[in-house]
XYZ file of C-alpha atoms in Angstrom:
667
model
C -10.418 -1.415 -14.398
C -10.957 -3.104 -11.566
C -9.169 -4.765 -8.535
C -8.216 -8.270 -10.797
C -7.764 -6.785 -13.629
C -5.432 -4.157 -11.798
C -3.549 -7.468 -10.714
C -2.956 -9.217 -14.152
C -1.453 -6.084 -15.803
C 0.635 -5.287 -12.686
C 1.639 -8.878 -13.248
C 2.718 -7.871 -17.271
C 4.514 -4.667 -15.841
C 6.594 -6.994 -13.556
C 7.594 -9.507 -16.877
C 8.244 -6.105 -18.430
C 10.429 -5.297 -16.183
C 12.225 -8.099 -16.102
C 12.624 -7.939 -19.385
C 13.981 -5.039 -19.369
C 15.994 -5.415 -16.148
C 18.051 -8.434 -18.225
C 18.343 -6.354 -21.835
C 20.385 -4.108 -18.813
C 23.122 -6.046 -17.288
C 23.720 -7.298 -21.055
C 24.833 -4.072 -21.960
C 26.147 -3.556 -18.678
C 28.244 -6.313 -19.357
C 28.997 -6.143 -22.253
C 30.070 -2.212 -22.181
C 32.573 -3.734 -19.060
C 34.164 -6.164 -21.528
C 35.001 -3.375 -23.721
C 36.784 -0.823 -20.898
C 38.448 -4.372 -19.835
C 39.998 -4.825 -23.314
C 40.936 -1.561 -23.816
C 42.683 -0.377 -20.198
C 44.506 -4.291 -20.247
C 43.826 -5.446 -24.034
C 46.477 -1.800 -24.812
C 49.452 -3.241 -21.705
C 50.335 -6.145 -23.934
C 49.713 -5.197 -27.268
C 51.596 -7.428 -28.857
C 54.531 -6.308 -31.042
C 52.919 -6.173 -34.707
C 50.331 -3.837 -32.531
C 46.977 -6.164 -31.920
C 45.348 -6.027 -29.002
C 45.347 -9.215 -26.806
C 43.016 -10.509 -23.513
C 42.891 -14.227 -22.630
C 39.188 -15.260 -23.493
C 39.076 -16.640 -19.662
C 39.415 -12.573 -18.545
C 36.607 -11.437 -20.670
C 33.807 -14.545 -19.264
C 35.319 -13.868 -16.068
C 34.790 -10.315 -15.927
C 31.251 -10.802 -17.230
C 30.029 -13.090 -14.456
C 31.820 -10.428 -11.673
C 29.721 -7.830 -13.517
C 26.746 -9.905 -13.100
C 26.742 -11.104 -9.888
C 27.847 -7.313 -8.573
C 24.180 -5.879 -10.019
C 22.170 -9.618 -8.795
C 24.489 -9.062 -4.886
C 23.321 -5.794 -5.122
C 19.299 -5.402 -6.439
C 19.367 -8.424 -3.505
C 21.282 -6.218 -0.879
C 18.755 -3.735 -1.535
C 15.546 -5.802 -1.679
C 16.355 -6.958 1.018
C 16.853 -3.769 2.949
C 13.269 -2.978 1.954
C 11.781 -6.326 3.422
C 10.572 -4.321 6.603
C 7.932 -2.890 4.487
C 6.753 0.862 2.768
C 8.239 2.261 6.490
C 12.196 1.408 5.278
C 12.007 3.469 1.768
C 10.227 6.978 4.698
C 12.193 6.492 7.094
C 15.644 6.304 4.240
C 14.620 9.267 3.581
C 14.560 10.512 6.572
C 11.175 11.126 6.858
C 8.891 12.180 9.573
C 6.755 9.724 12.107
C 3.596 11.373 12.400
C 2.906 10.649 16.213
C -0.402 9.050 17.133
C -1.302 11.763 19.534
C -0.188 14.796 17.499
C -0.556 18.004 19.398
C -0.008 19.660 15.062
C -2.943 20.285 13.526
C -2.008 19.490 9.591
C -0.765 15.991 11.047
C -3.850 15.685 13.064
C -6.234 16.791 9.558
C -3.612 14.622 7.795
C -3.314 11.999 10.443
C -7.639 11.923 9.581
C -8.087 12.275 6.671
C -5.998 8.408 6.107
C -8.312 6.947 9.337
C -10.936 8.079 6.993
C -9.997 6.213 4.048
C -8.490 3.626 5.472
C -11.558 2.661 7.139
C -12.845 2.980 3.924
C -11.092 0.469 1.748
C -11.163 -1.692 4.300
C -7.250 -2.041 5.359
C -5.025 -1.002 7.795
C -4.677 2.529 8.491
C -0.896 2.926 7.288
C 1.908 4.423 9.580
C 2.375 7.893 8.060
C 5.202 10.255 7.664
C 5.928 13.920 6.421
C 8.756 14.994 5.119
C 9.228 18.454 6.476
C 11.934 20.031 4.822
C 10.133 19.605 1.505
C 7.794 22.818 -0.163
C 6.914 20.746 -2.877
C 3.498 19.303 -3.543
C 3.965 15.491 -3.104
C 3.578 12.191 -1.887
C 3.800 8.648 -1.868
C 2.822 5.539 -0.521
C 5.280 2.354 0.232
C 5.022 -1.153 0.799
C 4.448 -4.522 -0.225
C 0.705 -4.727 0.149
C -1.586 -3.469 2.827
C -1.132 -4.769 6.037
C 2.696 -2.998 5.894
C 2.623 0.839 3.867
C 3.667 3.680 4.335
C 2.417 6.940 3.280
C 4.942 9.791 3.342
C 3.756 13.933 2.722
C 5.376 16.672 1.898
C 5.053 19.781 4.863
C 4.430 21.358 1.691
C 1.171 19.678 0.630
C 0.865 20.124 4.132
C 1.202 23.804 3.879
C -1.314 24.666 0.671
C -3.165 21.541 -0.085
C -6.955 22.131 1.714
C -9.324 19.606 2.718
C -10.428 17.899 -0.294
C -6.916 18.483 -2.370
C -5.013 16.637 0.228
C -8.075 13.495 0.157
C -7.359 13.395 -3.503
C -3.439 13.648 -2.784
C -4.568 10.256 -0.487
C -7.441 8.801 -2.249
C -4.560 8.348 -5.354
C -2.252 7.149 -3.194
C -5.077 4.470 -1.801
C -5.336 3.280 -5.762
C -1.123 2.154 -5.566
C -1.753 0.304 -1.924
C -4.898 -1.956 -2.777
C -3.662 -2.558 -6.577
C -0.397 -4.078 -6.551
C 1.013 -0.864 -7.743
C 2.945 -0.439 -4.527
C 4.237 -3.370 -4.206
C 6.194 -3.780 -8.281
C 7.730 -0.253 -6.558
C 8.736 -1.314 -4.115
C 11.001 -4.664 -5.588
C 11.235 -1.807 -8.561
C 13.810 0.010 -6.114
C 15.703 -3.578 -6.213
C 16.275 -4.367 -9.841
C 17.540 -0.187 -9.993
C 19.993 -0.399 -7.502
C 21.681 -3.671 -9.145
C 21.890 -1.175 -12.758
C 23.269 1.272 -10.869
C 25.509 0.374 -8.514
C 28.443 0.581 -11.207
C 28.009 4.204 -11.280
C 28.942 3.973 -7.601
C 31.822 1.937 -7.178
C 33.006 4.351 -10.232
C 33.087 7.146 -8.019
C 35.163 5.033 -5.587
C 37.097 4.156 -7.864
C 37.971 7.576 -8.256
C 37.909 9.429 -5.215
C 40.187 6.589 -4.493
C 42.855 7.152 -7.564
C 42.073 11.011 -5.897
C 43.833 10.637 -2.880
C 46.602 8.335 -3.235
C 47.945 10.676 -6.306
C 46.898 8.287 -8.890
C 49.435 5.666 -7.814
C 49.598 2.027 -6.064
C 52.941 0.567 -5.868
C 55.865 1.153 -7.190
C 57.537 2.898 -9.808
C 56.820 2.504 -13.482
C 54.130 -0.278 -12.533
C 52.992 2.253 -9.513
C 52.094 5.010 -12.507
C 50.940 2.094 -14.600
C 48.334 1.014 -11.881
C 47.464 4.070 -11.097
C 46.122 4.986 -15.163
C 44.348 1.817 -14.849
C 42.818 2.972 -11.594
C 41.673 5.811 -13.521
C 40.701 4.432 -16.435
C 38.512 1.488 -14.515
C 37.330 4.116 -12.272
C 36.278 7.133 -15.040
C 34.792 3.872 -17.557
C 32.830 1.993 -14.584
C 30.949 5.701 -14.107
C 30.686 6.373 -17.942
C 29.429 3.167 -18.091
C 27.475 3.614 -14.711
C 24.544 5.838 -17.538
C 23.985 3.466 -18.992
C 22.453 1.744 -15.996
C 20.428 5.215 -15.071
C 18.894 5.645 -18.486
C 17.830 1.595 -18.183
C 16.445 2.683 -14.645
C 14.944 5.846 -15.307
C 14.040 4.187 -18.318
C 11.603 1.216 -16.959
C 10.084 3.496 -14.240
C 8.432 5.695 -17.149
C 7.562 2.115 -18.482
C 6.170 0.772 -15.119
C 4.607 3.807 -13.728
C 3.604 6.449 -16.288
C 0.158 4.144 -16.708
C -0.572 3.116 -13.385
C -0.729 7.099 -12.699
C -3.058 7.852 -14.327
C -5.664 4.879 -13.354
C -4.731 6.152 -9.782
C -6.545 10.057 -10.708
C -8.620 7.928 -11.859
C -9.586 6.093 -8.727
C -9.529 9.497 -6.685
C -11.863 10.290 -9.027
C -14.319 7.700 -7.763
C -13.148 7.679 -4.567
C -13.763 11.281 -3.424
C -16.797 11.952 -5.580
C -15.565 15.063 -6.664
C -12.399 15.511 -9.863
C -11.992 19.514 -7.495
C -9.943 18.483 -4.854
C -7.231 16.229 -6.993
C -7.492 18.613 -10.018
C -6.502 21.443 -7.640
C -3.211 19.560 -6.190
C -2.334 19.032 -9.684
C -3.469 23.101 -10.552
C -1.034 24.027 -7.838
C 1.582 22.206 -8.736
C 1.289 23.149 -12.208
C 0.703 27.214 -10.840
C 3.400 27.368 -7.582
C 6.660 28.153 -8.129
C 7.909 24.892 -5.658
C 5.908 22.969 -7.994
C 5.854 19.276 -6.600
C 9.946 18.600 -7.234
C 12.268 17.348 -4.097
C 14.790 19.765 -3.505
C 16.170 18.216 -0.056
C 15.697 14.557 -0.503
C 17.293 12.875 -3.021
C 14.156 11.281 -4.428
C 15.145 9.479 -7.335
C 15.134 6.475 -5.945
C 11.447 6.973 -4.574
C 10.730 9.006 -8.253
C 8.356 6.131 -8.975
C 6.362 6.060 -6.240
C 5.678 9.616 -6.210
C 2.422 12.028 -6.325
C 3.860 14.387 -9.177
C 7.205 14.268 -10.930
C 10.151 14.753 -7.891
C 12.794 16.004 -10.736
C 12.842 17.024 -13.955
C 13.699 14.883 -16.933
C 13.160 14.968 -20.611
C 9.588 13.281 -21.992
C 11.233 9.946 -22.213
C 12.368 9.404 -18.603
C 9.032 10.969 -16.781
C 7.577 8.581 -14.899
C 3.980 10.541 -15.305
C 1.973 11.619 -18.556
C 2.318 15.475 -18.545
C 0.734 17.380 -15.551
C -1.641 19.280 -18.329
C -2.828 15.386 -20.067
C -3.421 14.925 -16.358
C -5.794 18.084 -15.336
C -7.764 17.628 -18.688
C -8.429 13.790 -18.017
C -10.327 15.339 -15.064
C -11.662 18.467 -16.179
C -11.571 18.703 -20.120
C -12.245 22.073 -20.758
C -8.896 23.322 -18.573
C -6.656 25.967 -19.688
C -3.076 26.115 -18.657
C -3.791 30.422 -19.174
C -5.521 29.410 -15.810
C -1.805 28.468 -14.121
C -0.638 32.038 -14.005
C -3.977 32.930 -12.620
C -3.971 30.147 -9.705
C -0.989 31.962 -8.573
C -2.030 35.585 -8.649
C -4.812 34.784 -6.406
C -2.302 32.536 -4.555
C -0.022 35.030 -3.421
C -2.554 37.525 -2.192
C -4.141 35.091 -0.291
C -0.584 34.293 0.990
C -0.141 38.001 2.208
C -3.418 38.376 3.176
C -3.715 35.047 5.611
C -7.756 35.574 6.425
C -8.933 35.635 2.978
C -10.558 33.755 1.549
C -12.584 29.967 3.422
C -9.981 27.272 1.507
C -13.912 24.887 0.734
C -15.003 27.569 -2.271
C -12.312 27.189 -4.386
C -10.186 23.708 -5.038
C -7.304 26.303 -5.398
C -7.926 28.350 -1.511
C -5.646 28.666 1.380
C -5.966 26.890 4.399
C -5.700 28.886 7.599
C -5.494 28.263 10.761
C -8.257 28.601 12.022
C -10.076 27.078 9.310
C -7.755 24.177 9.422
C -8.747 23.691 13.107
C -11.875 23.444 12.405
C -12.378 20.739 9.908
C -9.160 18.003 12.007
C -12.095 16.297 13.296
C -12.502 15.130 9.801
C -15.733 14.771 10.098
C -16.386 18.391 7.922
C -16.569 17.227 4.740
C -17.716 14.005 3.572
C -20.046 12.792 6.350
C -22.282 15.391 6.027
C -25.662 13.754 5.626
C -24.859 10.616 6.040
C -27.511 8.125 7.378
C -26.677 6.391 11.088
C -24.828 3.286 10.544
C -27.365 0.031 10.173
C -29.176 -1.979 12.364
C -26.249 -5.181 13.263
C -30.206 -7.514 11.827
C -30.543 -5.025 9.037
C -30.838 -7.250 5.884
C -28.938 -5.048 3.005
C -28.783 -6.416 -0.824
C -25.874 -7.323 -2.380
C -25.388 -9.352 -5.781
C -22.287 -11.634 -6.457
C -20.691 -9.811 -9.681
C -21.317 -5.671 -7.428
C -19.016 -6.797 -4.950
C -16.796 -8.702 -6.653
C -16.207 -5.685 -8.906
C -16.201 -3.450 -5.652
C -13.250 -5.557 -4.140
C -10.294 -3.310 -4.177
C -12.270 -0.377 -5.148
C -13.808 1.943 -2.545
C -15.447 4.524 -3.178
C -17.696 7.906 -1.650
C -20.349 6.016 -0.181
C -18.170 3.758 1.804
C -16.000 7.127 2.688
C -18.768 8.384 3.859
C -20.116 5.734 6.166
C -16.604 5.641 6.646
C -16.512 9.050 8.497
C -19.877 8.401 10.644
C -17.945 5.194 11.146
C -14.818 6.892 13.268
C -17.500 9.954 14.455
C -19.258 7.289 15.877
C -16.752 5.605 17.621
C -16.261 7.528 21.258
C -13.336 9.967 21.943
C -11.402 7.296 24.590
C -11.173 4.645 21.885
C -9.509 6.975 19.039
C -7.188 7.838 21.447
C -6.171 4.554 22.950
C -6.627 3.429 19.177
C -3.818 5.392 18.626
C -1.723 5.065 21.573
C 1.699 2.314 21.583
C 0.333 1.983 26.037
C -3.418 0.858 25.328
C -3.421 -0.371 21.391
C -3.519 -3.877 22.221
C -5.471 -3.923 25.444
C -8.257 -2.287 23.064
C -7.849 -5.441 20.818
C -8.267 -7.738 23.547
C -11.024 -5.988 24.575
C -13.019 -5.888 21.301
C -12.514 -10.057 21.996
C -14.336 -10.205 24.335
C -17.300 -11.869 25.112
C -20.247 -10.256 26.288
C -20.984 -11.601 29.485
C -20.674 -14.904 31.004
C -18.904 -17.561 31.786
C -16.814 -17.302 28.738
C -16.021 -13.491 29.221
C -14.397 -14.670 33.213
C -12.767 -17.313 31.318
C -12.096 -14.989 28.653
C -10.326 -12.728 31.270
C -8.332 -15.681 32.665
C -6.501 -15.936 29.331
C -5.450 -12.039 29.819
C -3.848 -12.707 33.049
C -2.653 -14.988 32.137
C -0.786 -14.340 28.705
C -0.301 -10.377 30.209
C 1.355 -8.214 32.225
C -0.833 -6.868 35.450
C -1.051 -3.488 33.314
C -2.538 -4.673 30.353
C -5.606 -6.639 31.618
C -6.256 -3.611 33.504
C -6.576 -1.804 30.440
C -8.334 -4.640 29.049
C -11.093 -3.634 31.853
C -11.193 0.100 32.293
C -11.721 -0.138 28.260
C -14.690 -2.611 27.899
C -17.725 -1.025 28.800
C -17.154 1.217 26.314
C -16.257 -1.318 23.691
C -18.913 -3.059 24.869
C -21.070 -0.085 23.047
C -19.968 0.039 19.974
C -22.119 -0.735 16.697
C -21.161 -3.693 15.266
C -19.570 -1.766 12.059
C -17.289 -0.467 13.865
C -15.498 -2.712 15.567
C -13.289 -4.136 11.997
C -12.114 -0.676 11.606
C -11.827 0.002 14.865
C -8.972 -2.743 15.143
C -7.613 -1.318 11.713
C -6.985 1.856 13.503
C -5.083 0.804 16.431
C -2.730 -1.180 13.882
C -0.070 1.401 13.145
C 0.266 0.450 17.021
C 0.185 -2.600 16.934
C 2.490 -3.156 14.549
C 5.485 -1.056 15.946
C 5.128 -3.782 19.214
C 8.266 -5.999 19.344
C 7.254 -9.583 17.330
C 6.948 -11.465 20.373
C 4.033 -9.233 21.914
C 2.126 -9.990 18.335
C 2.340 -13.216 18.533
C 1.516 -13.752 21.981
C -1.638 -11.043 20.551
C -2.774 -13.586 17.764
C -2.374 -16.575 20.635
C -4.395 -15.487 22.766
C -7.256 -13.958 20.493
C -7.615 -17.545 18.924
C -7.628 -18.932 22.459
C -10.707 -15.887 23.552
C -12.528 -17.514 20.394
C -12.371 -21.004 21.727
C -12.526 -19.962 25.459
C -16.492 -21.827 26.086
C -15.780 -24.021 23.061
C -17.604 -22.927 20.791
C -16.493 -19.924 17.843
C -18.595 -17.083 17.386
C -19.221 -15.420 14.707
C -17.456 -11.628 15.298
C -14.850 -13.779 17.919
C -13.421 -15.578 14.510
C -13.380 -12.684 12.415
C -11.707 -10.513 14.845
C -9.065 -13.513 15.674
C -8.730 -13.945 12.105
C -8.197 -10.101 10.503
C -5.842 -9.101 13.376
C -4.101 -12.773 12.493
C -3.645 -11.794 8.608
C -2.508 -9.046 8.906
C -0.319 -8.882 11.976
C 1.215 -11.489 9.605
C 1.716 -9.755 6.889
C 3.451 -7.153 8.843
C 5.394 -9.220 10.454
C 7.597 -9.961 7.396
C 6.831 -8.185 4.937
C 8.447 -9.499 1.588
C 6.554 -12.894 1.806
C 2.987 -11.752 3.425
C 2.041 -11.399 -1.009
C 1.935 -14.867 -2.753
C 2.386 -14.090 -6.329
C -0.681 -16.592 -6.757
C -0.642 -19.026 -10.136
C -3.302 -21.944 -8.723
C -6.354 -22.500 -10.790
C -10.130 -22.858 -9.324
C -10.283 -25.771 -10.476
C -6.849 -27.222 -8.887
C -8.142 -25.446 -5.446
C -11.452 -26.589 -5.155
C -12.276 -28.910 -2.478
C -10.721 -25.735 0.028
C -13.319 -23.655 -2.598
C -16.165 -26.006 -1.807
C -15.756 -26.159 1.880
C -15.047 -22.286 2.569
C -18.861 -21.622 0.316
C -20.760 -24.552 2.209
C -19.210 -22.520 6.030
C -20.734 -19.080 4.343
C -23.604 -20.560 2.716
C -24.513 -22.414 6.416
C -23.774 -19.112 8.105
C -25.685 -16.737 6.091
C -29.054 -19.022 5.954
C -31.051 -20.105 9.079
C -31.876 -23.819 8.201
C -29.595 -26.208 6.210
C -32.297 -26.598 2.940
C -31.787 -22.613 2.104
C -28.619 -23.289 2.941
C -27.705 -26.279 0.478
C -29.593 -23.719 -2.106
C -27.325 -21.367 -2.006
C -24.112 -23.076 -1.911
C -25.341 -24.760 -5.203
C -26.125 -21.001 -6.059
C -22.241 -20.711 -5.409
C -20.838 -23.874 -7.169
C -22.607 -22.560 -10.244
C -21.132 -19.141 -10.355
C -17.857 -20.783 -9.364
C -17.642 -24.328 -11.500
C -20.794 -24.688 -12.996
C -19.702 -28.099 -14.188
C -18.473 -29.510 -11.147
C -21.039 -31.791 -9.533
C -20.396 -30.968 -5.640
C -22.553 -31.794 -2.032
C -23.486 -29.856 -0.234
C -21.578 -30.775 3.290
C -19.699 -27.555 5.943
C -17.548 -29.513 7.662
C -17.845 -29.517 12.335
C -14.743 -28.406 13.692
C -14.994 -25.471 10.973
C -12.570 -22.356 12.220
C -8.618 -24.589 11.677
C -10.168 -26.210 8.216
C -11.409 -22.349 6.828
C -7.913 -21.110 8.198
C -6.073 -24.030 6.409
C -8.550 -24.098 3.053
C -7.802 -20.143 2.942
C -4.368 -20.299 2.637
C -4.531 -22.438 -0.141
C -6.696 -20.254 -1.867
C -5.072 -16.981 -1.532
C -2.185 -18.919 -3.986
C -4.816 -18.204 -6.804
C -4.149 -16.354 -9.512
C -6.503 -13.629 -9.901
C -9.039 -14.870 -12.345
C -9.881 -17.640 -10.039
C -10.054 -14.947 -7.081
C -12.754 -13.010 -9.072
C -14.882 -16.371 -9.512
C -14.121 -17.388 -5.987
C -16.199 -13.734 -3.926
C -18.568 -13.989 -6.650
C -19.617 -17.474 -5.788
C -19.402 -16.810 -1.835
C -21.398 -13.072 -2.166
C -23.947 -16.049 -3.776
C -23.434 -17.992 -1.051
C -24.257 -15.695 1.615
C -27.411 -14.937 0.740
C -29.388 -16.477 -2.165
C -32.205 -14.617 -1.744
C -29.795 -11.476 -2.318
C -29.922 -9.501 1.743
C -27.094 -10.150 4.121
C -26.996 -8.822 7.790
C -23.815 -6.725 9.322
C -22.243 -9.999 10.698
C -22.333 -12.289 7.532
C -20.971 -8.853 5.978
C -18.377 -8.899 8.316
C -16.802 -12.653 7.498
C -17.046 -11.939 3.616
C -14.834 -9.138 4.331
C -13.165 -10.524 6.521
C -12.411 -14.414 3.726
C -11.852 -11.654 1.550
C -8.782 -10.115 3.612
C -7.284 -13.656 3.982
C -7.539 -13.756 0.339
C -6.205 -10.475 -0.243
C -8.946 -8.870 -1.885
C -9.402 -5.935 0.471
C -13.778 -5.195 0.858
C -14.688 -1.782 1.296
C -17.314 -0.349 4.138
C -20.600 -0.619 2.094
C -21.226 -3.592 0.406
C -23.985 -2.994 -2.851
C -26.153 -4.790 -4.740
C -25.459 -2.653 -8.495
C -21.786 -1.580 -9.831
C -20.695 1.825 -8.880
C -20.258 4.750 -10.985
């Protein structure tokens, strides 16, 4: 299933979630009405033995229950508006600092950075559940710009690098394909339908601490009995909410987990990593269970089952089924063999090199050797292409790559990280230097424009920032063009922790720097636009994604403008550009008669057009990406700068393109 099919599938799951939520609410309302009828009806029974409860009372109770559920859902959703980090912090996870000296944490950061660069998305915040010995992980957030990835301490201590890569690649499937957004909304829905059980528990506590009495005399006893009855009743009715909550989570999550496993294999080009992690879950005593935090709320987000529930409520396919989908010949007897071997290795900490087996140990000396990050995927990788190298691309192949990074991207990402000087890597991870690094990336190479840009920086920021920009500029100038945007992605976790005013100041300054000499260069526009789109998404994650429903024909003016600009940038003469434009139109809207007319003052118009095109439905975005690829190079060849422009345009459309664009579909 490709990215656009994933998006459409996520919408179908959203509709299913809404239907099940409505059914849960109706059932809960009916149960509460029945409880009120019994508790208060018996108290006002008629002489003939009948029970009378005014219809008005039941109607008011129904409205009140619906209001409580709705407000609780809204409250929980609002508490998560700041993005994935809020979910991790709610579980008391520890944020991994950028300058950590912990070798396991550094290894985790290196793996996550490589995957983010390969996928063409910002590096997420990274968290660890330090008290959890089981093997588990989750990704949370509304989109790539506010994502957080959290792993358990057991994952770090138990998994070798291949296995950790497999788990992280699995989680990145959720980041790229809309699963996170669905999952975080599901948290709000679930909280609403279980809130009555929380209220019931509080009423029982109140009844216990007041001795079950409120008021005085016989009324005091009756009120006390009513309080006990209502509290107990709401607790029991809350069980209905819990039932539906688990049913909804299982219904939404299970199929997405199977797809994420397959994506992890495509990403890492081997099954032993993710299969090895799943085998260790089945073989080792800790499994994937969460024991120190109350993780039911995030159970549908986890890599493995966080609780032992029945098959009806399982949020993941059975473990053996997941492993056999990766290794058809798997025998469950292997669990026992792995457990015995693991115990032997634990007793002998200088045992076999874990890289020789997907079920090996990660001793400290080998862990230290792989901390640098390039030990596995970068071996044998060719040097990065020259800036003027023309690489083959094809419309169908590029559209199929949206949100679907694979091993080639992973290997290239490792090479990019290796090519970035240590000084710049440290600056990207530093909260004090990340902002200066991005400004240095936006500096012109030389001339009057560079002097004007330096003056803009001095006017917008304090003197230490300007000094850091000057210090970093020489190293930045030596960067390979393909490493510039990935370096900005590495700096993103530090950037998004800056005050809102500082982020907005950075976005505005980058725009002014791009216009400093009166002519916006392609690389300047790409950097400024990428930072603007991702930074604004991170500032308000819940609003960053627009659930598009527009048809392409309804946005044809904006689509033609973007098409004309990419055709112009991708060709050296107007005739070739016009021909490429027509090829793009045929790809996108074959019956449309359009004239090639690229605008002169293009930057503002392009920004406006992209904002409107972001509202397209997934099928319309797929057609647009195919058309843009055709328009960029009608001869099937593209330079690094042109590929970067396509990647940034797609990022503005929330269609992340991986690092390596190709001309054939990937296996």
